[in-house]
Amino acid sequence: MTRRLHLNAFLMNTGHHEASWRLPESDPYAHVDLAHYVGLARIAERGTFDSLFLADGPQLWNDIAQRPSGALEPLTLLTALATATEHIGLIATASTSYNSPYNLARRFASLDIVSGGRAGWNIVTTAGAEAARNFGLDAEPAHAERYARAAEFLDVALKLWDSWEDDAIVGDKAAGVWGDDAKIHPPRHKGRYFSVAGALNVPRTPQGYPLLVQAGSSEDGKAFAARYAEAVFTAQQTLADAQAFYADLKSRTAAAGRDPEHIKVLPGIVPVIGSTEAEARANEQVLEDHIVPAHGLARLERLLQLKPGTLELDRQLPADLPSEDAVEGAKSRYTLIVQLARRERLTVRRLIGRLGGGRGHLTFAGTPEQVADAIGTWFTQGAADGFNIMPAVLPSGLETFVEQVVPILRARGLLRTEYGPRRTLRDRYGLPRPANQYALRENALV
Amino acid sequence: MTRRLHLNAFLMNTGHHEASWRLPESDPYAHVDLAHYVGLARIAERGTFDSLFLADGPQLWNDIAQRPSGALEPLTLLTALATATEHIGLIATASTSYNSPYNLARRFASLDIVSGGRAGWNIVTTAGAEAARNFGLDAEPAHAERYARAAEFLDVALKLWDSWEDDAIVGDKAAGVWGDDAKIHPPRHKGRYFSVAGALNVPRTPQGYPLLVQAGSSEDGKAFAARYAEAVFTAQQTLADAQAFYADLKSRTAAAGRDPEHIKVLPGIVPVIGSTEAEARANEQVLEDHIVPAHGLARLERLLQLKPGTLELDRQLPADLPSEDAVEGAKSRYTLIVQLARRERLTVRRLIGRLGGGRGHLTFAGTPEQVADAIGTWFTQGAADGFNIMPAVLPSGLETFVEQVVPILRARGLLRTEYGPRRTLRDRYGLPRPANQYALRENALV
């Protein structure tokens, strides 16, 4: 079978560029407008994307003055989108640090059922004290602690999703027997972080469980991805870095005893498209001109975990920044930004401009052909199984991509031309439906 | 303005009668079939019901062999129904014992936005060790403890829902100012059960916050309802009991400093309708004949918190049952069932038959006129502001009610004939949109 690109639409209110909301076309209330998101989902479906995706964190950032803040809770929004779409996968971010496995496993199972097998979970451990303080803690748990909890959370969730065998429902009306107790497997889990005794109160779902997605690229993050993830979102600035990451993750996955084909690597790309190179660069400049420099400065300081007032707009980053080991959360993003600034000797002002669109993801300004070339190169040269498309402005950036880049990718045989008969999100990504761990165990005994 | 009935459709897979799933018309997979629920919601909307409602508990009961078990998570299902309906209110049960305020407040806010102001929350404290053991506890917290946590949960949730003033979003593109920091009010709550520092990451919603519903009729439950609830579901077997409950709750609400008009009392009723009285009774008998006696016995023992094997089918309840004070959870339901059995000197077998449809709610078998008469009597005689309609069989029982009873209620001027222009769930129940506690405080200072 021809290897094909997997495309994920990373949706974010008026777009990924921090100043996108200030453009004339943008609606400052888009973040809470269901119709806005329905429109985006339908555009992505016209582009035969595999999935769409919502980032999330359970806190309100303190920059409400500067740009749209807050968002509809992702599983709620995706449930509404499930009813407005037919094919596209629906990936929600949810935190293992600030949820309980029983509730979250049930919600993803419910979305998987309601959407006919299109649910995905972007598993995050949630960095930052702001979130911790909304859940009874004074400070965020340490990075390693968060990942240890995440691993136990996943083990419990997988037990819950398997707690009904696929044929647990009998429905024998004459005998008055609805279900088969022998096919129900309460986890009876007692661990370091969680005790969960009973079976889930939702049957096994079309996909068995949601597609498991992960986006942390720290050491802990990569180890976690190798063990659990079926798709990985990553920020990579150069082909060489992306190739190294790709090879590393595939080999870690094989080392964990899994088929490396069963983990799909999707770097993020912010395509800024123009009919000529000059037009694309001009479009990029319009966005950069809308950034309020003081806001960008404050955000960069937060991202690098520096005290306010550390950075100066027209100088480069200070030479004595801490190493990745010393920062908590978003470790790999930290390193990526510092390396980008050093490699290109960027002033803080230029760095803010470069980060304004993608927060560390690759911004690529060019013609539709150039964007398709870049995607094709990364895809065929061992750097990507697909891409996380992060339009700078929404909906127009997604529309332009689907109307101008997608046809080129299709003509080159890199992208499906229609969805075809298979329905689940795992089908789209070419992944098998997972077997039930308890049914497997029984069969092994036979 | 004419006082009108409020009708709520209490939806439960194939119906409220425990044997309903065994009827030829019933689908054993209805509990996970979105189309089934969409159909029910649309029938209720044809009947101009105020709302529909889903009960819930975060556990799988151990009677999966006996009847449909498990359910789609209610907020997920209601979000999907929001997109399939236009007018009807959407009330989800969620537990204050097994959720965190930040997450749950956000989810209800999101549903309220997605549905255009139609969200309601049936606040429960969740009795039973089964649920507790899914959330790291060995046993359920004591009744009073659960209610103390519920009260603090509500206080935090109300702060979160008010943490954005209605005009916190400025959207000034030219100045680059999106929101007004002065209109954001982080709760900074530190209490016995919860610490929640930050503002919600969702703006204030169409209703301000979801309609608050409550269904516990214990002393703790009534005190809680008087303080917070805007609608109350209750199980009442006789007009006199219902009148006493109604008067008591209204006077408690007034004593709590609230307008007694702002709490709507809705007793549950299981209407079993026939074109003649005899046909209605025959329909009831068909259902009763489908009960497996041993299953009913086990369930009754669990409901009364008795050891398995305590009850005998053809004898009355033992004389030495414990008093309500000695039972944990579902206290008032316990008393109601014991009183019903004693009052009518029912054998355990007959009691199981009587409870099979409504689990303690009033089952009323009769012609459409008789059902309308009973509803009208309770409504006009100080026993109810409306009813929680609990069809024994779904969808047919709801369809019959809407086709045969609703027209009579409309002809008598008791029920609206169309929804009219006002849109939110609070509008339907004749309740005002709540003011923002922080905005009020500021205005008081001026």
PDB file of N, CA, C and O in Angstrom, chain B residues 220-257:
ATOM      1  N   ASP B 220     -30.605  16.971  55.075  1.00  0.00           N
ATOM      2  CA  ASP B 220     -29.466  17.646  54.448  1.00  0.00           C
ATOM      3  C   ASP B 220     -29.815  18.086  53.030  1.00  0.00           C
ATOM      4  O   ASP B 220     -29.457  19.178  52.596  1.00  0.00           O
ATOM      5  N   GLY B 221     -30.518  17.202  52.321  1.00  0.00           N
ATOM      6  CA  GLY B 221     -30.875  17.484  50.942  1.00  0.00           C
ATOM      7  C   GLY B 221     -31.804  18.687  50.834  1.00  0.00           C
ATOM      8  O   GLY B 221     -31.627  19.554  49.979  1.00  0.00           O
ATOM      9  N   LYS B 222     -32.792  18.747  51.724  1.00  0.00           N
ATOM     10  CA  LYS B 222     -33.734  19.865  51.671  1.00  0.00           C
ATOM     11  C   LYS B 222     -33.066  21.184  52.050  1.00  0.00           C
ATOM     12  O   LYS B 222     -33.352  22.230  51.465  1.00  0.00           O
ATOM     13  N   ALA B 223     -32.170  21.123  53.029  1.00  0.00           N
ATOM     14  CA  ALA B 223     -31.441  22.341  53.427  1.00  0.00           C
ATOM     15  C   ALA B 223     -30.585  22.838  52.257  1.00  0.00           C
ATOM     16  O   ALA B 223     -30.522  24.041  51.974  1.00  0.00           O
ATOM     17  N   PHE B 224     -29.959  21.894  51.569  1.00  0.00           N
ATOM     18  CA  PHE B 224     -29.122  22.234  50.410  1.00  0.00           C
ATOM     19  C   PHE B 224     -29.987  22.840  49.299  1.00  0.00           C
ATOM     20  O   PHE B 224     -29.643  23.859  48.699  1.00  0.00           O
ATOM     21  N   ALA B 225     -31.135  22.209  49.048  1.00  0.00           N
ATOM     22  CA  ALA B 225     -32.038  22.701  48.003  1.00  0.00           C
ATOM     23  C   ALA B 225     -32.514  24.118  48.308  1.00  0.00           C
ATOM     24  O   ALA B 225     -32.554  24.977  47.428  1.00  0.00           O
ATOM     25  N   ALA B 226     -32.879  24.351  49.572  1.00  0.00           N
ATOM     26  CA  ALA B 226     -33.385  25.675  49.946  1.00  0.00           C
ATOM     27  C   ALA B 226     -32.335  26.749  49.684  1.00  0.00           C
ATOM     28  O   ALA B 226     -32.654  27.884  49.333  1.00  0.00           O
ATOM     29  N   ARG B 227     -31.075  26.376  49.829  1.00  0.00           N
ATOM     30  CA  ARG B 227     -30.005  27.357  49.664  1.00  0.00           C
ATOM     31  C   ARG B 227     -29.619  27.552  48.193  1.00  0.00           C
ATOM     32  O   ARG B 227     -29.333  28.676  47.770  1.00  0.00           O
ATOM     33  N   TYR B 228     -29.611  26.477  47.411  1.00  0.00           N
ATOM     34  CA  TYR B 228     -29.054  26.575  46.059  1.00  0.00           C
ATOM     35  C   TYR B 228     -30.012  26.237  44.916  1.00  0.00           C
ATOM     36  O   TYR B 228     -29.875  26.764  43.822  1.00  0.00           O
ATOM     37  N   ALA B 229     -30.932  25.303  45.132  1.00  0.00           N
ATOM     38  CA  ALA B 229     -31.626  24.707  43.982  1.00  0.00           C
ATOM     39  C   ALA B 229     -32.639  25.652  43.359  1.00  0.00           C
ATOM     40  O   ALA B 229     -33.325  26.411  44.047  1.00  0.00           O
ATOM     41  N   GLU B 230     -32.749  25.555  42.045  1.00  0.00           N
ATOM     42  CA  GLU B 230     -33.761  26.299  41.292  1.00  0.00           C
ATOM     43  C   GLU B 230     -34.860  25.366  40.801  1.00  0.00           C
ATOM     44  O   GLU B 230     -35.949  25.794  40.446  1.00  0.00           O
ATOM     45  N   ALA B 231     -34.575  24.090  40.776  1.00  0.00           N
ATOM     46  CA  ALA B 231     -35.597  23.075  40.486  1.00  0.00           C
ATOM     47  C   ALA B 231     -35.261  21.848  41.324  1.00  0.00           C
ATOM     48  O   ALA B 231     -34.088  21.567  41.578  1.00  0.00           O
ATOM     49  N   VAL B 232     -36.304  21.153  41.773  1.00  0.00           N
ATOM     50  CA  VAL B 232     -36.117  19.986  42.638  1.00  0.00           C
ATOM     51  C   VAL B 232     -36.929  18.827  42.087  1.00  0.00           C
ATOM     52  O   VAL B 232     -38.128  18.966  41.816  1.00  0.00           O
ATOM     53  N   PHE B 233     -36.257  17.712  41.870  1.00  0.00           N
ATOM     54  CA  PHE B 233     -36.950  16.466  41.519  1.00  0.00           C
ATOM     55  C   PHE B 233     -37.214  15.716  42.815  1.00  0.00           C
ATOM     56  O   PHE B 233     -36.328  15.611  43.671  1.00  0.00           O
ATOM     57  N   THR B 234     -38.419  15.170  42.940  1.00  0.00           N
ATOM     58  CA  THR B 234     -38.744  14.478  44.183  1.00  0.00           C
ATOM     59  C   THR B 234     -39.664  13.293  43.909  1.00  0.00           C
ATOM     60  O   THR B 234     -40.423  13.308  42.940  1.00  0.00           O
ATOM     61  N   ALA B 235     -39.571  12.276  44.759  1.00  0.00           N
ATOM     62  CA  ALA B 235     -40.462  11.106  44.655  1.00  0.00           C
ATOM     63  C   ALA B 235     -41.536  11.242  45.729  1.00  0.00           C
ATOM     64  O   ALA B 235     -41.211  11.310  46.912  1.00  0.00           O
ATOM     65  N   GLN B 236     -42.793  11.296  45.333  1.00  0.00           N
ATOM     66  CA  GLN B 236     -43.907  11.429  46.273  1.00  0.00           C
ATOM     67  C   GLN B 236     -44.996  10.465  45.856  1.00  0.00           C
ATOM     68  O   GLN B 236     -45.348  10.394  44.681  1.00  0.00           O
ATOM     69  N   GLN B 237     -45.545   9.733  46.831  1.00  0.00           N
ATOM     70  CA  GLN B 237     -46.541   8.715  46.495  1.00  0.00           C
ATOM     71  C   GLN B 237     -47.976   9.194  46.668  1.00  0.00           C
ATOM     72  O   GLN B 237     -48.890   8.633  46.065  1.00  0.00           O
ATOM     73  N   THR B 238     -48.194  10.201  47.512  1.00  0.00           N
ATOM     74  CA  THR B 238     -49.577  10.647  47.742  1.00  0.00           C
ATOM     75  C   THR B 238     -49.651  12.164  47.625  1.00  0.00           C
ATOM     76  O   THR B 238     -48.660  12.873  47.844  1.00  0.00           O
ATOM     77  N   LEU B 239     -50.850  12.651  47.301  1.00  0.00           N
ATOM     78  CA  LEU B 239     -51.075  14.101  47.188  1.00  0.00           C
ATOM     79  C   LEU B 239     -50.708  14.794  48.499  1.00  0.00           C
ATOM     80  O   LEU B 239     -50.041  15.834  48.490  1.00  0.00           O
ATOM     81  N   ALA B 240     -51.125  14.198  49.618  1.00  0.00           N
ATOM     82  CA  ALA B 240     -50.871  14.834  50.917  1.00  0.00           C
ATOM     83  C   ALA B 240     -49.365  14.947  51.194  1.00  0.00           C
ATOM     84  O   ALA B 240     -48.877  16.005  51.620  1.00  0.00           O
ATOM     85  N   ASP B 241     -48.644  13.874  50.935  1.00  0.00           N
ATOM     86  CA  ASP B 241     -47.186  13.925  51.136  1.00  0.00           C
ATOM     87  C   ASP B 241     -46.545  14.965  50.222  1.00  0.00           C
ATOM     88  O   ASP B 241     -45.637  15.695  50.628  1.00  0.00           O
ATOM     89  N   ALA B 242     -47.003  14.999  48.985  1.00  0.00           N
ATOM     90  CA  ALA B 242     -46.432  15.937  48.023  1.00  0.00           C
ATOM     91  C   ALA B 242     -46.715  17.382  48.445  1.00  0.00           C
ATOM     92  O   ALA B 242     -45.851  18.259  48.344  1.00  0.00           O
ATOM     93  N   GLN B 243     -47.936  17.627  48.948  1.00  0.00           N
ATOM     94  CA  GLN B 243     -48.284  18.980  49.415  1.00  0.00           C
ATOM     95  C   GLN B 243     -47.401  19.391  50.593  1.00  0.00           C
ATOM     96  O   GLN B 243     -46.911  20.523  50.667  1.00  0.00           O
ATOM     97  N   ALA B 244     -47.200  18.443  51.508  1.00  0.00           N
ATOM     98  CA  ALA B 244     -46.373  18.749  52.687  1.00  0.00           C
ATOM     99  C   ALA B 244     -44.938  19.059  52.260  1.00  0.00           C
ATOM    100  O   ALA B 244     -44.318  20.020  52.744  1.00  0.00           O
ATOM    101  N   PHE B 245     -44.418  18.263  51.324  1.00  0.00           N
ATOM    102  CA  PHE B 245     -43.042  18.478  50.850  1.00  0.00           C
ATOM    103  C   PHE B 245     -42.925  19.834  50.165  1.00  0.00           C
ATOM    104  O   PHE B 245     -41.983  20.595  50.405  1.00  0.00           O
ATOM    105  N   TYR B 246     -43.919  20.123  49.327  1.00  0.00           N
ATOM    106  CA  TYR B 246     -43.926  21.378  48.555  1.00  0.00           C
ATOM    107  C   TYR B 246     -43.915  22.585  49.497  1.00  0.00           C
ATOM    108  O   TYR B 246     -43.094  23.491  49.368  1.00  0.00           O
ATOM    109  N   ALA B 247     -44.830  22.553  50.463  1.00  0.00           N
ATOM    110  CA  ALA B 247     -44.951  23.684  51.393  1.00  0.00           C
ATOM    111  C   ALA B 247     -43.669  23.830  52.216  1.00  0.00           C
ATOM    112  O   ALA B 247     -43.175  24.944  52.439  1.00  0.00           O
ATOM    113  N   ASP B 248     -43.150  22.707  52.656  1.00  0.00           N
ATOM    114  CA  ASP B 248     -41.932  22.721  53.462  1.00  0.00           C
ATOM    115  C   ASP B 248     -40.763  23.317  52.674  1.00  0.00           C
ATOM    116  O   ASP B 248     -40.030  24.178  53.170  1.00  0.00           O
ATOM    117  N   LEU B 249     -40.598  22.889  51.428  1.00  0.00           N
ATOM    118  CA  LEU B 249     -39.459  23.348  50.646  1.00  0.00           C
ATOM    119  C   LEU B 249     -39.576  24.838  50.309  1.00  0.00           C
ATOM    120  O   LEU B 249     -38.590  25.585  50.352  1.00  0.00           O
ATOM    121  N   LYS B 250     -40.798  25.268  50.001  1.00  0.00           N
ATOM    122  CA  LYS B 250     -40.991  26.690  49.692  1.00  0.00           C
ATOM    123  C   LYS B 250     -40.692  27.534  50.933  1.00  0.00           C
ATOM    124  O   LYS B 250     -40.084  28.603  50.831  1.00  0.00           O
ATOM    125  N   SER B 251     -41.125  27.055  52.098  1.00  0.00           N
ATOM    126  CA  SER B 251     -40.910  27.881  53.284  1.00  0.00           C
ATOM    127  C   SER B 251     -39.437  27.851  53.699  1.00  0.00           C
ATOM    128  O   SER B 251     -38.897  28.860  54.144  1.00  0.00           O
ATOM    129  N   ARG B 252     -38.770  26.714  53.509  1.00  0.00           N
ATOM    130  CA  ARG B 252     -37.320  26.683  53.770  1.00  0.00           C
ATOM    131  C   ARG B 252     -36.577  27.645  52.838  1.00  0.00           C
ATOM    132  O   ARG B 252     -35.589  28.272  53.219  1.00  0.00           O
ATOM    133  N   THR B 253     -37.028  27.694  51.577  1.00  0.00           N
ATOM    134  CA  THR B 253     -36.368  28.570  50.607  1.00  0.00           C
ATOM    135  C   THR B 253     -36.546  30.034  51.001  1.00  0.00           C
ATOM    136  O   THR B 253     -35.597  30.834  50.939  1.00  0.00           O
ATOM    137  N   ALA B 254     -37.757  30.384  51.431  1.00  0.00           N
ATOM    138  CA  ALA B 254     -38.000  31.754  51.901  1.00  0.00           C
ATOM    139  C   ALA B 254     -37.145  32.047  53.131  1.00  0.00           C
ATOM    140  O   ALA B 254     -36.540  33.123  53.250  1.00  0.00           O
ATOM    141  N   ALA B 255     -37.066  31.056  54.028  1.00  0.00           N
ATOM    142  CA  ALA B 255     -36.271  31.243  55.255  1.00  0.00           C
ATOM    143  C   ALA B 255     -34.787  31.428  54.928  1.00  0.00           C
ATOM    144  O   ALA B 255     -34.055  32.083  55.674  1.00  0.00           O
ATOM    145  N   ALA B 256     -34.351  30.866  53.797  1.00  0.00           N
ATOM    146  CA  ALA B 256     -32.957  31.031  53.373  1.00  0.00           C
ATOM    147  C   ALA B 256     -32.733  32.366  52.672  1.00  0.00           C
ATOM    148  O   ALA B 256     -31.643  32.627  52.153  1.00  0.00           O
ATOM    149  N   GLY B 257     -33.782  33.204  52.627  1.00  0.00           N
ATOM    150  CA  GLY B 257     -33.638  34.531  52.041  1.00  0.00           C
ATOM    151  C   GLY B 257     -33.843  34.572  50.545  1.00  0.00           C
ATOM    152  O   GLY B 257     -33.486  35.545  49.887  1.00  0.00           O
TER     153      GLY B 257
END
